[in-house]
CSV table of C-alpha atoms and ligand atoms in Angstrom, one decimal:
chain,number,residue,atom,x,y,z
A,1,MET,CA,-0.6,-0.5,-0.3
A,2,ARG,CA,1.2,3.5,-1.2
A,3,THR,CA,0.1,6.3,1.2
A,4,LEU,CA,-2.2,8.8,0.8
A,5,SER,CA,1.1,11.8,0.5
A,6,ARG,CA,0.3,11.3,-3.5
A,7,MET,CA,-3.3,11.9,-3.4
A,8,ILE,CA,-2.9,14.7,-1.3
A,9,ALA,CA,-0.7,16.5,-3.5
A,10,ALA,CA,-3.5,16.1,-5.8
A,11,ILE,CA,-5.7,17.7,-4.7
A,12,GLY,CA,-4.2,21.6,-4.0
A,13,ALA,CA,-7.2,23.0,-2.1
A,14,VAL,CA,-10.6,21.1,-1.5
A,15,SER,CA,-13.6,22.5,-1.1
A,16,LEU,CA,-15.8,20.7,0.0
A,17,VAL,CA,-19.3,23.1,-0.2
A,18,ALA,CA,-22.4,22.2,-1.3
A,19,ALA,CA,-25.0,22.8,-4.7
A,20,CYS,CA,-28.0,23.8,-4.5
A,21,SER,CA,-31.7,22.5,-6.1
A,22,GLY,CA,-35.3,23.2,-4.5
A,23,ASN,CA,-36.8,21.2,-2.5
A,24,ASP,CA,-41.6,20.0,-1.2
A,25,GLY,CA,-42.5,19.5,2.6
A,26,THR,CA,-45.2,16.3,2.4
A,27,SER,CA,-46.5,15.5,5.1
A,28,GLY,CA,-45.5,11.6,6.6
A,29,GLY,CA,-48.4,10.8,8.2
A,30,GLY,CA,-48.1,8.5,11.1
A,31,TYR,CA,-44.6,9.1,11.2
A,32,PRO,CA,-42.7,9.7,14.2
A,33,GLU,CA,-44.3,5.6,15.8
A,34,GLN,CA,-41.4,5.8,17.7
A,35,ASN,CA,-38.2,6.8,18.3
A,36,ILE,CA,-35.9,8.6,15.7
A,37,THR,CA,-32.7,7.8,15.8
A,38,ILE,CA,-29.8,9.3,14.6
A,39,VAL,CA,-26.7,7.0,14.8
A,40,VAL,CA,-23.2,9.2,13.9
A,41,PRO,CA,-20.3,7.0,13.2
A,42,PHE,CA,-17.5,8.5,15.0
A,43,SER,CA,-17.1,8.3,19.2
A,44,ALA,CA,-19.2,10.4,21.5
A,45,GLY,CA,-17.4,14.1,22.1
A,46,GLY,CA,-16.5,14.1,18.6
A,47,PRO,CA,-17.3,16.8,16.1
A,48,THR,CA,-20.0,15.0,13.9
A,49,ASP,CA,-21.2,14.1,17.8
A,50,THR,CA,-21.4,18.0,18.5
A,51,VAL,CA,-23.5,18.8,14.9
A,52,THR,CA,-26.1,16.1,15.5
A,53,ARG,CA,-26.5,16.7,19.1
A,54,MET,CA,-27.6,20.4,18.2
A,55,ILE,CA,-29.6,19.6,16.5
A,56,ALA,CA,-31.6,17.2,17.7
A,57,ASP,CA,-33.7,18.3,19.7
A,58,PRO,CA,-35.3,20.9,17.5
A,59,MET,CA,-35.6,18.0,14.5
A,60,ALA,CA,-38.1,16.2,17.4
A,61,LYS,CA,-40.2,20.0,18.7
A,62,ALA,CA,-40.3,19.7,14.7
A,63,LEU,CA,-41.7,16.2,13.7
A,64,GLY,CA,-43.5,16.1,16.8
A,65,GLY,CA,-41.3,12.9,18.3
A,66,LYS,CA,-37.9,12.0,20.0
A,67,VAL,CA,-34.8,11.9,18.4
A,68,VAL,CA,-32.1,9.8,20.6
A,69,VAL,CA,-28.5,9.6,18.7
A,70,ARG,CA,-26.6,7.3,19.3
A,71,ASN,CA,-22.5,5.9,18.6
A,72,ALA,CA,-21.7,3.3,16.5
A,73,GLU,CA,-18.2,4.2,16.3
A,74,GLY,CA,-15.1,1.8,14.2
A,75,ALA,CA,-13.0,2.7,11.0
A,76,GLY,CA,-13.1,5.7,9.8
A,77,GLY,CA,-17.6,6.0,10.2
A,78,THR,CA,-17.3,2.8,7.8
A,79,VAL,CA,-19.2,0.5,11.3
A,80,GLY,CA,-21.7,3.1,11.6
A,81,ALA,CA,-22.6,4.0,8.0
A,82,GLY,CA,-23.1,0.2,7.1
A,83,ASP,CA,-25.0,0.0,10.7
A,84,VAL,CA,-28.2,2.6,9.3
A,85,ALA,CA,-27.9,1.1,5.4
A,86,ARG,CA,-29.2,-2.4,6.6
A,87,ALA,CA,-31.8,-1.0,8.8
A,88,GLN,CA,-35.0,-1.1,9.1
A,89,PRO,CA,-35.5,2.2,5.3
A,90,ASP,CA,-38.9,3.7,7.8
A,91,GLY,CA,-37.6,6.8,9.1
A,92,HIS,CA,-36.7,5.7,12.7
A,93,THR,CA,-33.1,5.2,11.6
A,94,VAL,CA,-31.4,7.8,10.6
A,95,LEU,CA,-27.3,8.6,9.3
A,96,MET,CA,-25.0,11.0,10.2
A,97,HIS,CA,-22.4,11.6,8.5
A,98,HIS,CA,-19.3,13.9,7.2
A,99,ILE,CA,-16.8,13.3,4.4
A,100,GLY,CA,-16.6,10.4,5.1
A,101,MET,CA,-19.8,8.9,3.2
A,102,SER,CA,-17.8,10.1,-0.1
A,103,THR,CA,-14.1,9.1,0.2
A,104,ALA,CA,-14.7,5.3,1.4
A,105,PRO,CA,-16.4,4.1,-1.3
A,106,ALA,CA,-12.5,4.4,-2.7
A,107,LEU,CA,-10.8,3.4,0.7
A,108,TYR,CA,-12.0,0.6,2.5
A,109,LYS,CA,-11.9,-2.4,-0.7
A,110,ASN,CA,-14.7,-4.0,1.2
A,111,LEU,CA,-16.5,-1.9,2.0
A,112,ASP,CA,-20.4,-2.9,2.9
A,113,TYR,CA,-22.4,-0.8,1.6
A,114,GLN,CA,-22.7,2.1,-1.9
A,115,PRO,CA,-23.4,5.4,-0.8
A,116,LEU,CA,-25.7,6.2,-3.7
A,117,GLU,CA,-27.6,3.0,-3.6
A,118,ASP,CA,-28.2,2.1,0.3
A,119,PHE,CA,-28.8,5.6,1.1
A,120,ALA,CA,-31.2,8.2,0.7
A,121,THR,CA,-29.9,11.6,1.3
A,122,VAL,CA,-32.1,13.0,3.7
A,123,GLY,CA,-30.8,17.8,3.6
A,124,LEU,CA,-26.7,18.5,3.6
A,125,VAL,CA,-26.4,19.8,7.6
A,126,THR,CA,-23.4,22.5,7.6
A,127,GLU,CA,-19.5,22.9,6.3
A,128,VAL,CA,-16.9,23.1,9.4
A,129,PRO,CA,-13.4,24.2,8.9
A,130,MET,CA,-10.4,22.8,10.1
A,131,THR,CA,-7.6,22.9,12.4
A,132,VAL,CA,-4.0,22.7,13.6
A,133,VAL,CA,-3.7,21.9,16.6
A,134,ALA,CA,-1.1,20.1,19.6
A,135,ARG,CA,-0.9,19.6,23.0
A,136,GLN,CA,-0.7,23.0,25.0
A,137,ASN,CA,2.9,22.0,25.9
A,138,PHE,CA,4.8,21.1,22.3
A,139,GLU,CA,7.0,23.2,21.7
A,140,PRO,CA,6.5,25.1,17.6
A,141,ALA,CA,5.2,28.4,18.3
A,142,THR,CA,4.0,29.2,15.5
A,143,PHE,CA,2.7,26.8,11.9
A,144,GLN,CA,6.4,28.1,10.5
A,145,ASP,CA,8.5,25.7,13.5
A,146,LEU,CA,5.9,24.0,13.8
A,147,VAL,CA,6.6,22.5,10.0
A,148,SER,CA,10.5,23.6,10.6
A,149,HIS,CA,10.0,20.7,14.6
A,150,VAL,CA,7.8,17.9,12.5
A,151,LYS,CA,10.5,17.9,9.3
A,152,ALA,CA,13.4,17.6,11.9
A,153,ASN,CA,12.2,15.4,14.7
A,154,ALA,CA,9.9,12.8,12.3
A,155,GLY,CA,10.9,9.5,13.7
A,156,THR,CA,9.1,10.8,17.1
A,157,VAL,CA,6.4,13.3,16.2
A,158,THR,CA,2.6,11.9,16.9
A,159,LEU,CA,0.0,12.9,14.2
A,160,ALA,CA,-3.8,12.1,16.1
A,161,ASN,CA,-6.3,11.2,13.7
A,162,ALA,CA,-9.9,10.1,13.6
A,163,GLY,CA,-9.5,6.9,11.3
A,164,ILE,CA,-9.0,5.8,8.4
A,165,GLY,CA,-10.6,7.6,5.9
A,166,ALA,CA,-11.7,10.3,8.8
A,167,ALA,CA,-11.4,13.6,8.0
A,168,SER,CA,-8.8,14.3,10.4
A,169,HIS,CA,-7.5,11.4,8.6
A,170,LEU,CA,-7.0,13.4,5.4
A,171,CYS,CA,-6.4,17.2,6.5
A,172,GLY,CA,-2.9,15.4,8.6
A,173,LEU,CA,-1.9,13.0,5.4
A,174,LEU,CA,-2.7,17.1,2.9
A,175,PHE,CA,-0.1,18.7,5.6
A,176,GLN,CA,2.8,15.8,5.3
A,177,SER,CA,1.9,15.6,1.5
A,178,ALA,CA,2.7,19.5,2.3
A,179,ALA,CA,5.8,19.8,4.6
A,180,GLY,CA,7.4,17.2,2.5
A,181,VAL,CA,7.4,14.6,5.4
A,182,LYS,CA,6.7,11.4,6.8
A,183,LEU,CA,4.7,11.1,10.4
A,184,GLN,CA,3.6,8.7,13.0
A,185,GLU,CA,0.0,8.4,12.5
A,186,VAL,CA,-2.6,7.6,15.9
A,187,PRO,CA,-5.7,6.3,14.4
A,188,TYR,CA,-8.2,7.0,17.0
A,189,GLN,CA,-12.3,5.8,16.9
A,190,GLY,CA,-13.1,9.5,16.9
A,191,THR,CA,-11.8,12.5,17.0
A,192,GLY,CA,-13.2,12.9,21.4
A,193,PRO,CA,-10.7,10.4,22.5
A,194,ALA,CA,-8.6,11.6,20.0
A,195,LEU,CA,-8.9,15.1,21.5
A,196,THR,CA,-9.0,13.8,25.2
A,197,ASP,CA,-5.2,12.7,24.2
A,198,LEU,CA,-4.0,15.9,22.4
A,199,VAL,CA,-4.9,17.8,25.8
A,200,GLY,CA,-3.5,14.8,27.5
A,201,GLY,CA,-0.4,15.6,25.9
A,202,GLN,CA,0.1,11.8,24.8
A,203,VAL,CA,-0.1,12.6,21.4
A,204,ASP,CA,2.0,15.7,19.7
A,205,PHE,CA,-0.5,17.4,17.7
A,206,MET,CA,-4.1,16.8,15.0
A,207,CYS,CA,-6.1,18.4,12.8
A,208,ASP,CA,-9.7,18.5,13.2
A,209,GLN,CA,-12.8,20.2,13.2
A,210,THR,CA,-13.5,24.1,14.4
A,211,THR,CA,-15.9,22.7,15.9
A,212,ASN,CA,-14.6,20.8,18.6
A,213,THR,CA,-11.4,22.6,18.6
A,214,SER,CA,-13.2,25.6,19.7
A,215,GLY,CA,-13.3,25.3,23.3
A,216,GLN,CA,-10.2,23.5,23.7
A,217,ILE,CA,-7.7,26.6,22.2
A,218,SER,CA,-10.5,29.6,24.3
A,219,ALA,CA,-9.9,27.1,27.3
A,220,GLY,CA,-6.1,27.5,26.2
A,221,LYS,CA,-5.8,23.4,26.7
A,222,VAL,CA,-4.5,22.5,23.3
A,223,LYS,CA,-1.8,25.1,21.4
A,224,ALA,CA,-3.8,26.6,18.0
A,225,TYR,CA,-1.2,27.2,15.3
A,226,ALA,CA,-3.3,27.8,11.9
A,227,VAL,CA,-6.9,27.1,10.2
A,228,THR,CA,-7.5,25.1,7.3
A,229,THR,CA,-10.0,28.0,6.0
A,230,PRO,CA,-9.2,31.0,3.0
A,231,ASP,CA,-10.6,33.7,5.7
A,232,ARG,CA,-9.7,33.8,9.4
A,233,VAL,CA,-12.4,32.1,11.1
A,234,LYS,CA,-14.6,34.8,13.4
A,235,SER,CA,-15.2,33.2,16.4
A,236,LEU,CA,-11.4,32.2,16.2
A,237,PRO,CA,-9.6,35.3,15.1
A,238,ASP,CA,-6.2,35.1,16.2
A,239,VAL,CA,-5.5,31.5,14.6
A,240,PRO,CA,-4.4,32.6,11.2
A,241,THR,CA,-5.0,30.4,8.0
A,242,THR,CA,-2.8,28.9,6.3
A,243,THR,CA,-2.4,30.5,3.3
A,244,GLU,CA,-1.3,33.6,5.5
A,245,ALA,CA,1.8,30.9,7.6
A,246,GLY,CA,2.5,29.9,4.4
A,247,MET,CA,0.6,26.8,3.2
A,248,PRO,CA,-1.9,27.7,0.7
A,249,GLN,CA,-2.1,23.5,0.4
A,250,LEU,CA,-3.2,23.0,3.3
A,251,ARG,CA,-6.9,23.8,2.4
A,252,VAL,CA,-10.4,21.3,3.7
A,253,SER,CA,-13.2,21.9,5.5
A,254,VAL,CA,-15.5,19.2,6.6
A,255,TRP,CA,-19.4,19.0,5.4
A,256,HIS,CA,-21.9,16.9,6.9
A,257,GLY,CA,-25.4,15.1,5.6
A,258,LEU,CA,-27.9,13.4,6.7
A,259,TYR,CA,-29.2,10.4,5.8
A,260,VAL,CA,-32.1,7.2,5.8
A,261,PRO,CA,-31.0,3.7,4.5
A,262,ALA,CA,-33.0,3.0,0.9
A,263,GLY,CA,-36.7,2.8,-0.1
A,264,THR,CA,-37.3,5.2,2.6
A,265,PRO,CA,-40.8,5.9,1.5
A,266,PRO,CA,-40.3,9.9,0.0
A,267,GLU,CA,-43.1,11.4,2.3
A,268,ILE,CA,-40.5,10.5,5.0
A,269,VAL,CA,-37.5,11.4,4.1
A,270,GLN,CA,-39.5,14.6,3.2
A,271,LYS,CA,-40.7,15.0,6.6
A,272,LEU,CA,-37.3,14.1,7.5
A,273,SER,CA,-35.7,16.7,5.0
A,274,GLY,CA,-38.3,19.4,6.2
A,275,ALA,CA,-37.6,18.8,10.1
A,276,LEU,CA,-33.9,19.4,9.2
A,277,GLN,CA,-34.9,23.0,7.6
A,278,ALA,CA,-36.7,23.8,11.0
A,279,ALA,CA,-33.8,23.0,13.1
A,280,LEU,CA,-30.8,25.0,10.9
A,281,ALA,CA,-33.3,28.4,11.6
A,282,ASP,CA,-33.4,27.8,14.9
A,283,GLN,CA,-31.4,30.7,16.6
A,284,ALA,CA,-30.1,28.4,19.3
A,285,VAL,CA,-28.2,26.3,16.0
A,286,ILE,CA,-27.1,29.1,15.0
A,287,ASP,CA,-25.8,30.5,17.7
A,288,GLN,CA,-24.0,27.7,18.6
A,289,MET,CA,-22.9,27.3,14.9
A,290,ALA,CA,-21.0,30.2,14.8
A,291,LYS,CA,-19.4,30.3,18.2
A,292,LEU,CA,-18.3,27.3,17.4
A,293,GLY,CA,-16.4,28.8,14.1
A,294,THR,CA,-19.6,27.0,11.6
A,295,ALA,CA,-23.3,27.6,10.7
A,296,PRO,CA,-25.9,26.2,9.1
A,297,VAL,CA,-26.2,25.8,5.2
A,298,THR,CA,-28.7,27.1,3.5
A,299,ALA,CA,-32.3,26.0,3.1
A,300,ALA,CA,-32.0,25.2,0.0
A,301,ASP,CA,-28.7,22.8,0.5
A,302,ALA,CA,-30.5,20.9,3.6
A,303,THR,CA,-32.9,19.2,1.1
A,304,PRO,CA,-32.5,15.2,-0.6
A,305,GLU,CA,-31.2,16.6,-4.3
A,306,ALA,CA,-28.9,19.1,-3.4
A,307,HIS,CA,-27.3,16.7,-1.0
A,308,ARG,CA,-27.2,14.0,-3.7
A,309,THR,CA,-25.7,16.4,-5.7
A,310,HIS,CA,-23.3,17.1,-3.7
A,311,LEU,CA,-21.9,13.1,-2.7
A,312,ASP,CA,-22.4,12.2,-6.1
A,313,GLU,CA,-19.9,15.3,-7.3
A,314,GLN,CA,-17.9,14.2,-4.5
A,315,LEU,CA,-17.9,10.5,-4.9
A,316,LYS,CA,-16.4,11.4,-7.7
A,317,THR,CA,-14.3,13.4,-7.0
A,318,TRP,CA,-12.4,11.9,-4.6
A,319,ALA,CA,-12.5,8.1,-6.7
A,320,LYS,CA,-10.6,9.9,-9.0
A,321,ILE,CA,-8.2,11.5,-6.3
A,322,ILE,CA,-7.4,8.1,-4.8
A,323,ALA,CA,-7.2,5.4,-8.1
A,324,ASP,CA,-4.4,8.7,-9.3
A,325,ALA,CA,-2.3,7.4,-6.0
A,326,GLY,CA,-3.7,3.9,-5.6
A,327,VAL,CA,-4.2,4.1,-1.8
A,328,GLN,CA,-7.1,1.5,0.0
A,329,ALA,CA,-6.7,1.7,3.1
A,330,SER,CA,-7.6,-2.1,3.8
B,1,LIG,N1,-13.2,15.4,13.0
B,1,LIG,C1,-13.3,13.6,13.3
B,1,LIG,C2,-12.9,13.3,11.8
B,1,LIG,O1,-12.0,13.8,11.5
B,1,LIG,C3,-14.7,12.5,12.6
B,1,LIG,C4,-15.7,13.3,14.7
B,1,LIG,O2,-15.7,12.5,14.6
B,1,LIG,O3,-16.5,13.7,14.1
B,1,LIG,O4,-13.3,13.0,10.7
């Protein structure tokens, strides 16, 4: 297996932005008839989990039912996604996933689901910047120092990620490719445990979404070197962009979307999509997201059609990049 660095070199700037299309909301009859479970394919306390818990209650309110969140972590999000692909297509099992939905088919040889065939898209949710962060007492003071330091200490520096194919893994590879270095990577089941170890000083640095690094940065528990978006993140005004810090190739943000198993009645999908749009218009959700460096997508993007178009485009983009690089996760 070759490393993903060639693939990442080919990416250059990766911006994962949603496309737009229309929507029509219809009633889902007696739905929901029981609790709705949103499966998060990463561990609790990570960005995917955080975003899910933010919208769960407002969605429940809009649906007139109860929404519970279940973490089903493992293998870069493929375990939880597989669970939902095989669930009853009745709208009571929903998946929250991110960019990993579009990278996994090319990365994992024995994936037991196909994103476009085995799921119905409900709507996009948000697109989140990433940050390069380190344990608080990591020696480098600036992003430029970080690059020199890891190059000089490539044999000992550790780089955490949330699993193979996770956004943090891709971001870490992009960093290594741009820096021209190969580091020791430490995979976790999600950002939750990875960040815990980073705060505890068990690993040196990582790249992850602002949804979970912002609080640790503000509390002074981790050191922030850069944000991976072209512009600074409003909630982290003192953190330079990777472009300002001299590494414009390290440009990545992470899109999230909701899915149900294929075969779910379209009126139920529309009802879920309407509830998602209601949640994303909720001022408390908008405020919470802003505090964590992100924002809801537009109502037009929180639709099955816009989400499917985006997923289709992303699957093609990543299939080519990954095939060109000739890499596999397992
Ligand atoms: N942020 C993680 C990733 O790197 C996943 C998570 O825990 O939400 O993909």
